XYZ file of C-alpha atoms in Angstrom:
318
model
C -7.185 0.249 20.970
C -6.576 3.888 19.492
C -3.240 2.489 17.970
C -4.719 -0.454 16.475
C -7.461 1.935 14.712
C -5.195 4.304 13.530
C -3.051 1.335 11.875
C -6.223 0.298 10.301
C -7.457 3.550 8.900
C -3.395 4.445 7.399
C -3.680 0.477 5.655
C -6.982 1.689 4.497
C -6.169 4.975 3.342
C -2.902 2.780 1.266
C -4.868 0.774 -0.303
C -7.423 2.909 -1.663
C -4.644 4.866 -2.823
C -2.940 2.441 -4.851
C -5.888 0.708 -6.289
C -6.746 0.693 -10.053
C -10.525 0.227 -11.153
C -12.046 -2.040 -13.589
C -15.186 -0.842 -13.904
C -18.060 -3.460 -13.021
C -15.740 -5.715 -11.468
C -13.574 -3.885 -8.537
C -10.234 -2.263 -7.482
C -7.167 -3.630 -7.536
C -3.938 -2.523 -5.807
C -0.075 -4.153 -4.579
C -1.056 -6.403 -1.939
C 2.216 -6.671 0.316
C 3.207 -10.017 0.948
C 6.673 -9.470 2.599
C 8.970 -6.288 3.028
C 9.814 -5.105 -0.302
C 7.401 -7.503 -2.021
C 4.224 -6.837 -3.304
C 1.542 -8.793 -5.631
C -2.010 -7.314 -7.749
C -3.645 -10.249 -7.572
C -5.631 -10.463 -10.819
C -9.360 -11.648 -11.316
C -10.788 -15.264 -11.641
C -12.253 -16.097 -15.056
C -10.482 -16.298 -18.690
C -9.770 -13.035 -20.640
C -12.714 -11.301 -21.751
C -14.450 -7.547 -22.319
C -14.989 -6.706 -18.967
C -11.733 -7.639 -17.151
C -10.090 -6.802 -19.950
C -7.853 -9.511 -19.675
C -6.086 -8.830 -16.407
C -6.465 -12.417 -14.917
C -2.653 -13.094 -13.545
C -0.812 -12.067 -10.768
C 2.033 -8.896 -11.809
C 4.427 -9.184 -9.152
C 6.775 -6.208 -7.808
C 9.910 -6.455 -5.740
C 11.710 -3.014 -4.535
C 15.151 -3.144 -4.718
C 17.807 -0.887 -3.053
C 18.225 1.030 -6.513
C 15.478 -0.396 -8.749
C 12.307 -2.790 -9.300
C 11.930 -6.071 -10.235
C 8.606 -7.601 -11.951
C 7.449 -11.163 -12.173
C 4.906 -11.355 -15.097
C 3.734 -7.829 -15.999
C 0.498 -8.838 -17.413
C -1.495 -9.876 -20.513
C -1.503 -6.549 -22.541
C 0.338 -3.239 -23.208
C -2.292 -1.285 -21.322
C -2.313 -3.672 -18.651
C 1.661 -3.240 -18.369
C 1.319 0.847 -18.186
C -1.038 0.281 -15.080
C 1.547 -2.514 -13.399
C 3.843 0.442 -13.734
C 1.610 3.377 -12.327
C 1.001 1.160 -9.291
C 4.908 0.657 -8.943
C 5.217 4.260 -9.203
C 2.719 5.251 -6.068
C 5.094 2.830 -4.055
C 8.048 4.089 -5.138
C 9.731 6.203 -7.867
C 12.837 3.850 -8.512
C 13.420 2.684 -12.106
C 12.130 -0.700 -13.288
C 15.468 -2.826 -13.987
C 14.749 -6.313 -14.689
C 11.699 -8.264 -15.097
C 11.006 -12.498 -14.987
C 8.648 -14.082 -17.786
C 7.241 -17.482 -15.946
C 6.459 -19.470 -19.100
C 4.893 -19.096 -23.171
C 1.375 -18.143 -22.033
C 0.510 -14.654 -23.328
C -1.839 -13.211 -20.173
C 1.592 -13.163 -17.936
C 4.088 -11.707 -20.336
C 2.588 -9.405 -22.960
C 2.700 -6.554 -20.515
C 6.403 -6.470 -21.378
C 5.991 -4.542 -23.693
C 4.737 -1.366 -21.404
C 7.803 -1.604 -19.194
C 10.290 -2.020 -22.408
C 9.107 1.212 -23.943
C 8.985 3.518 -20.484
C 12.584 1.615 -19.572
C 14.497 0.444 -22.575
C 17.179 -1.377 -20.846
C 15.374 -3.121 -18.766
C 16.447 -7.122 -18.812
C 13.927 -9.999 -19.426
C 14.706 -13.022 -18.239
C 12.540 -16.695 -19.188
C 13.262 -19.902 -20.314
C 15.444 -20.635 -23.238
C 12.240 -22.562 -24.967
C 10.101 -19.716 -23.861
C 12.115 -17.095 -25.923
C 12.482 -19.340 -29.025
C 9.227 -19.633 -29.104
C 7.914 -16.375 -28.547
C 10.335 -15.027 -31.435
C 8.844 -18.011 -33.773
C 4.996 -16.211 -33.750
C 3.514 -17.849 -30.608
C 3.862 -13.769 -29.162
C 2.010 -12.481 -31.837
C -0.464 -15.923 -31.922
C -1.496 -14.896 -27.819
C -1.808 -11.205 -29.504
C -4.852 -12.228 -31.785
C -6.362 -14.518 -29.302
C -6.340 -11.889 -26.583
C -7.893 -9.638 -28.651
C -10.610 -11.951 -29.937
C -11.540 -12.844 -26.231
C -11.248 -9.369 -24.976
C -13.062 -7.428 -28.356
C -9.828 -5.036 -28.267
C -8.030 -4.622 -25.351
C -4.937 -5.524 -26.472
C -4.626 -2.790 -28.541
C -1.267 -1.197 -29.035
C 0.193 -4.499 -27.650
C 3.469 -5.480 -29.448
C 4.724 -8.588 -28.700
C 8.099 -7.971 -26.528
C 9.778 -11.079 -26.289
C 12.572 -11.637 -23.165
C 16.030 -11.691 -24.185
C 17.958 -13.319 -21.413
C 17.582 -17.269 -21.430
C 17.863 -18.760 -17.617
C 18.564 -22.417 -16.484
C 17.963 -24.414 -13.796
C 19.400 -23.508 -10.439
C 20.635 -20.265 -11.763
C 21.127 -17.522 -9.320
C 20.730 -13.882 -10.737
C 21.366 -10.583 -8.872
C 19.607 -7.780 -9.889
C 20.328 -4.649 -7.494
C 20.154 -5.565 -4.104
C 17.730 -8.610 -4.657
C 18.663 -12.392 -5.609
C 16.712 -14.530 -7.734
C 17.507 -18.191 -7.548
C 15.629 -20.138 -11.032
C 13.897 -23.633 -10.655
C 12.831 -25.610 -13.505
C 13.757 -29.179 -12.428
C 11.765 -31.065 -15.691
C 11.320 -30.774 -19.235
C 7.479 -29.854 -18.991
C 5.258 -28.822 -16.251
C 2.361 -26.554 -17.141
C 4.090 -26.107 -20.507
C 7.598 -26.561 -21.382
C 9.038 -23.030 -21.022
C 8.181 -23.024 -17.466
C 10.568 -21.582 -14.834
C 9.447 -20.882 -11.116
C 11.455 -18.115 -9.687
C 12.920 -17.802 -5.604
C 13.019 -14.309 -4.615
C 16.038 -15.293 -2.029
C 16.164 -12.140 0.429
C 12.113 -12.793 1.257
C 11.785 -16.877 0.635
C 9.164 -16.453 -1.768
C 8.489 -18.656 -4.520
C 6.849 -17.287 -7.719
C 5.085 -20.525 -9.169
C 3.606 -19.465 -12.603
C 1.224 -21.648 -13.646
C 2.562 -24.604 -12.058
C 0.202 -23.500 -9.018
C -3.776 -22.485 -8.971
C -5.289 -21.570 -5.764
C -9.377 -21.890 -6.592
C -8.926 -21.921 -10.639
C -8.031 -24.826 -12.559
C -5.546 -24.515 -15.396
C -5.714 -25.740 -19.242
C -3.161 -28.704 -20.267
C -1.874 -28.567 -23.885
C 0.434 -31.061 -25.974
C 3.637 -28.913 -24.342
C 2.619 -30.148 -20.841
C 2.739 -32.808 -18.285
C 0.633 -33.481 -15.649
C 2.541 -36.279 -14.236
C 5.874 -33.756 -14.359
C 3.690 -30.773 -12.791
C 3.231 -32.974 -9.817
C 7.082 -33.493 -9.521
C 7.304 -29.715 -9.949
C 4.889 -29.177 -7.262
C 6.338 -31.842 -4.929
C 9.738 -29.686 -5.448
C 8.477 -26.379 -4.769
C 6.995 -28.049 -1.593
C 10.504 -29.232 -0.288
C 12.276 -25.977 -0.903
C 10.364 -25.317 2.762
C 9.854 -21.510 2.123
C 7.745 -18.789 3.602
C 5.622 -17.339 0.977
C 4.598 -18.878 -2.345
C 2.703 -16.889 -5.641
C 1.193 -18.868 -7.944
C 0.489 -17.534 -11.139
C -3.689 -17.486 -10.561
C -5.438 -17.002 -7.339
C -4.144 -16.011 -3.821
C -1.148 -15.928 -2.080
C 0.289 -17.793 0.843
C 2.480 -20.458 2.412
C 2.997 -24.405 1.042
C -0.687 -25.387 2.478
C -2.195 -22.620 1.018
C -0.683 -21.500 -2.318
C 0.775 -25.388 -3.195
C -0.674 -28.377 -1.538
C -4.473 -27.789 -2.657
C -3.591 -28.142 -6.469
C -1.015 -30.602 -5.986
C -3.761 -32.860 -3.721
C -6.245 -32.188 -7.088
C -3.548 -33.333 -9.296
C -2.776 -36.552 -7.269
C -6.041 -37.324 -7.195
C -6.861 -37.023 -10.884
C -3.550 -39.175 -11.573
C -4.252 -41.931 -8.944
C -7.809 -42.368 -10.428
C -6.863 -42.565 -14.122
C -4.148 -45.080 -13.254
C -6.900 -47.443 -11.588
C -9.066 -46.960 -14.438
C -6.675 -47.294 -17.348
C -5.663 -50.899 -15.462
C -9.747 -51.753 -15.684
C -9.755 -50.292 -19.443
C -12.218 -47.590 -18.482
C -12.651 -44.746 -20.314
C -12.166 -40.887 -19.246
C -15.657 -41.168 -19.102
C -15.920 -43.676 -16.968
C -13.346 -42.244 -14.486
C -14.556 -38.537 -14.141
C -18.440 -39.795 -12.148
C -15.650 -42.000 -9.284
C -12.980 -38.932 -9.827
C -15.862 -36.302 -8.423
C -16.684 -38.353 -5.464
C -13.094 -37.365 -4.175
C -13.229 -33.731 -5.350
C -16.082 -32.367 -3.544
C -13.776 -29.776 -2.062
C -12.643 -28.447 -5.542
C -16.244 -28.453 -6.856
C -16.308 -24.255 -6.560
C -12.770 -23.928 -8.090
C -13.353 -21.606 -11.225
C -13.535 -24.056 -14.697
C -13.826 -26.759 -12.582
C -16.719 -28.062 -14.438
C -15.036 -27.606 -17.890
C -11.668 -28.964 -17.105
C -11.837 -31.911 -15.069
C -12.590 -33.915 -18.012
C -9.845 -33.036 -20.109
C -7.262 -33.183 -17.080
C -8.449 -37.085 -16.624
C -8.502 -37.601 -20.499
C -4.299 -35.857 -20.458
C -3.420 -37.858 -17.630
C -4.820 -41.515 -19.295
C -2.961 -40.303 -22.727
C 0.249 -39.569 -20.714
C 0.139 -43.100 -18.442
C -0.305 -45.172 -22.098
C 2.596 -43.029 -23.256
C 4.566 -44.138 -20.515
C 3.442 -47.572 -20.753
C 4.553 -47.966 -24.338
C-alpha cells in the first residue's frame, strides 16, 4: 500500500514538473506510452487565440544517443515548447523529425528544431516536400496567423528534406521506423504513417482521429482513408497515436473513426442508388451515428463528409 502511494506521488510530481501551461486551458506534459516513447496530447478544437494553435500530438522517442520527434507542432513557439519538454526528460539532442502530412498544425514547429539542431534530418512524403516548397508552407503560416491572431509570429516554413517511400525502414540512432503509405491519397495526398518498430507503435497522422472529426479536401479520398485504416488495423501493433485525440490500442485509436467512415460510405452508396442528395442522406446517417454526436466538429463536418463520399462514388461510377 505504501509503495503504491509512493508511486502515485512520484508520478504526480513527474507530471507537474514536465507540464507546460496554456492560460485558461490547462497544463500539458509528455505522457509515457511505452518504454522510451512519449506523446504530448494536444487540445481539442481548431487553432485559435486561446490555444495558441496547439492542437496536434507531438511525439517523442528517446534513442540511445539522440531524440526523434513526430510532428513537432504548429508554430515556432510550440516547437520551442516541445524542445523544452524533451529537455526535461533527457539532455540528448534531437537528431530526426518525421512530418506526417502537409497540414501546418503538424509541422511548422520544424523551424524551432532546426534552429537549435541544424543537422536534424526531417523525413516526409515526397509530395509533401514538393508542396511545402511550392508555397503551401507560407499559406499555412498565413492561415495560422489569422486563426490565432498572431501566435505564429517568428515562424518560418522549414521544409522536410528527406523523402520517404512505402515500406522503407529508417534507422535513427538505436531506433527503427517503417514508413507506411499504401495508397496515393488518404487524409491528403501527402500522408505517411510511421511505425516505431522498437515499441510496435503506429503514428497515424490525420488518417485517424479520436473524439474529433477531420476535414477532407480535394487532395483527400475517404474511400482510400478507409483502406488505410483497415491496413493499419491489420498491422496488429500495440499502440496507435492519432493526429488528434488520445492514443491507445487499435480499438481505441483506429476502429471508432474507421467505423464512422464505413457508416458514411454505406449510407452514401445507398443514397446514391436512390438518387438522394446529401441533405436527404444526412438524417438517415445520423440515426446510426449516435456514438459520434459528441465528437468535436460532428455537426460541422458530417454534411461535408457525406457530400465528399457522394462525389467520390460518382467519380468511381463514371
